[in-house]
Short mmCIF file of C-alpha atoms in Angstrom, two decimals:
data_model
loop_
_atom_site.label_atom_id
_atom_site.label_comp_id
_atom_site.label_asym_id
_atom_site.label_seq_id
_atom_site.Cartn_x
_atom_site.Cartn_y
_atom_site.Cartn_z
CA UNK A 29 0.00 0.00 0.00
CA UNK A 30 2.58 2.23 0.87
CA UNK A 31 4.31 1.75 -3.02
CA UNK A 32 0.90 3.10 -4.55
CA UNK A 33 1.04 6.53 -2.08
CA UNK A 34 4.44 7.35 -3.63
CA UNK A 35 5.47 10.60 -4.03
CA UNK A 36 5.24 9.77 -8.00
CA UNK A 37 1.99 8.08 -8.24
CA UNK A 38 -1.10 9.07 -10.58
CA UNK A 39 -4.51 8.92 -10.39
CA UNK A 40 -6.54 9.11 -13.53
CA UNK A 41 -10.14 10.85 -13.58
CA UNK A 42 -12.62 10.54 -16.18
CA UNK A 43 -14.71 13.48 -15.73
CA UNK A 44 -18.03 14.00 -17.51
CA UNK A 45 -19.54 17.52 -18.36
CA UNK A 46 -23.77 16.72 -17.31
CA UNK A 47 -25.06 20.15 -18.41
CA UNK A 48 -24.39 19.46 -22.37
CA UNK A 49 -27.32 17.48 -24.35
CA UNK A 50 -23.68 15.71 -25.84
CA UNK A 51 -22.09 14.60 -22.02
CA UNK A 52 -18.58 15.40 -23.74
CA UNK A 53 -15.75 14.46 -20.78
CA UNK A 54 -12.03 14.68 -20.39
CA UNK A 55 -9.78 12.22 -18.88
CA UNK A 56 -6.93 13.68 -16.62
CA UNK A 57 -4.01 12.11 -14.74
CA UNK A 58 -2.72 13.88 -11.55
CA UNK A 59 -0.58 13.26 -8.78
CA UNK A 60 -2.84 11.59 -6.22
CA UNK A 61 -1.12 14.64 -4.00
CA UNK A 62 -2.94 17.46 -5.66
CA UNK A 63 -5.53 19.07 -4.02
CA UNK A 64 -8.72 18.10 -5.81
CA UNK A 65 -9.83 21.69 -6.27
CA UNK A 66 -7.00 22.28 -8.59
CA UNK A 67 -8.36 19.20 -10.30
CA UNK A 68 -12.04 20.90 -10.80
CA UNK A 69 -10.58 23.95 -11.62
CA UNK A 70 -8.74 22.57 -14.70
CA UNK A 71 -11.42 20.53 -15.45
CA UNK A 72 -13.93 23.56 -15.64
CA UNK A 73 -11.37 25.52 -17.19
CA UNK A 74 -11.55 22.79 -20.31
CA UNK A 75 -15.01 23.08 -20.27
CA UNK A 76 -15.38 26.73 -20.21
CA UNK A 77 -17.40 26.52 -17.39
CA UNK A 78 -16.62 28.57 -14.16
CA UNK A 79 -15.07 26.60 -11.49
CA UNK A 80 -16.24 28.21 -8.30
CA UNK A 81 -19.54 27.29 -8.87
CA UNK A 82 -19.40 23.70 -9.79
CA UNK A 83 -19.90 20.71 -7.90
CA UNK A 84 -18.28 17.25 -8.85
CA UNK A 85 -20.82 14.37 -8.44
CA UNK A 86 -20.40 10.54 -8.26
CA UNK A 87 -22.35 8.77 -10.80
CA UNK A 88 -24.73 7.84 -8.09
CA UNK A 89 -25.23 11.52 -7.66
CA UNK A 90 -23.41 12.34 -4.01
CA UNK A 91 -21.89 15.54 -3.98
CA UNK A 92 -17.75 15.18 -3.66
CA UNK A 93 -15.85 17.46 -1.19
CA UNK A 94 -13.30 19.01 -3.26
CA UNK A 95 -11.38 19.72 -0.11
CA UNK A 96 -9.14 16.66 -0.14
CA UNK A 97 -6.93 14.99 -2.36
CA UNK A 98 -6.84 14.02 -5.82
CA UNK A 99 -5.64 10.12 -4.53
CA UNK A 100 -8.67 10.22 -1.47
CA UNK A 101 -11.20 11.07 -3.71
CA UNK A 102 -9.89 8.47 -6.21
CA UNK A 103 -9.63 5.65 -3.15
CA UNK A 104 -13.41 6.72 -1.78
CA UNK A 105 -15.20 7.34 -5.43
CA UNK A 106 -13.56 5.94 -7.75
CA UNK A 107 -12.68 7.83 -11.38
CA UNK A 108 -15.53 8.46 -13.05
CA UNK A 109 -17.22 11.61 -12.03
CA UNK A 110 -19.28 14.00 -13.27
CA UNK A 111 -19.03 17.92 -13.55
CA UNK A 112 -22.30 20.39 -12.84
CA UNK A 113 -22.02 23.76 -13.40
CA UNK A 114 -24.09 25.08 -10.88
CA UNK A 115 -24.97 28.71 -12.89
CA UNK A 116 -27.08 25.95 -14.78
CA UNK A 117 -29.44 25.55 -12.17
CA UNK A 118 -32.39 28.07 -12.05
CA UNK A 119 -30.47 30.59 -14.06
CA UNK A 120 -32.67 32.92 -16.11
CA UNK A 121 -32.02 34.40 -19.10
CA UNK A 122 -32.53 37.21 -21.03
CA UNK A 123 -32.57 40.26 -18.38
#
C-alpha cells in the first residue's frame, strides 16, 4: 500500500460535463497529492465553465468534497465523475 502513495503516483479521472445534451468528458491524470480543487478547476477551465460554482458528483449523484486529495477522492469514489455547473441551475435568461 505504501508503493501506490508514492510521491510519483497518478490517479486518472474521467470526468463527464452533465449540463451538455452531448455529455462530452475529459480524462486527466494527476498526482494523487494534488488538491482536488486544482483538479475541478482545470477541469472547468476545459469546459469553459466557471469553477467556483461547480460541484463534482459521483455517478450515483453524491456531492464530492473538493477539499481533499486528488488520490482520497480516487480511493473513496472511484474515477468516473461528473461535472455540474451550478450557474445551470435556475439561471434565467434574457434580463
Amino acid at each position: 500500500f505504501i508503493s501506490l502513495m508514492s510521491k510519483g503516483a497518478k490517479v486518472s479521472f474521467k470526468i463527464t460535463l452533465t449540463s451538455d445534451p452531448k455529455l462530452p468528458y475529459r480524462v486527466f491524470a494527476v498526482p494523487e497529492s494534488a488538491p482536488f480543487t486544482a483538479v475541478v478547476k482545470y477541469a472547468a477551465d476545459e469546459f469553459g465553465v466557471e469553477s467556483d460554482s461547480s460541484a463534482i458528483l459521483t455517478n450515483d449523484g453524491v456531492a464530492v468534497n473538493p477539499s481533499q486529495t486528488a488520490g482520497a477522492i480516487f480511493l473513496k469514489n472511484g474515477g468516473d465523475l461528473k461535472l455540474i455547473p451550478r450557474d445551470k441551475v435556475g439561471h434565467s435568461c434574457c434580463h
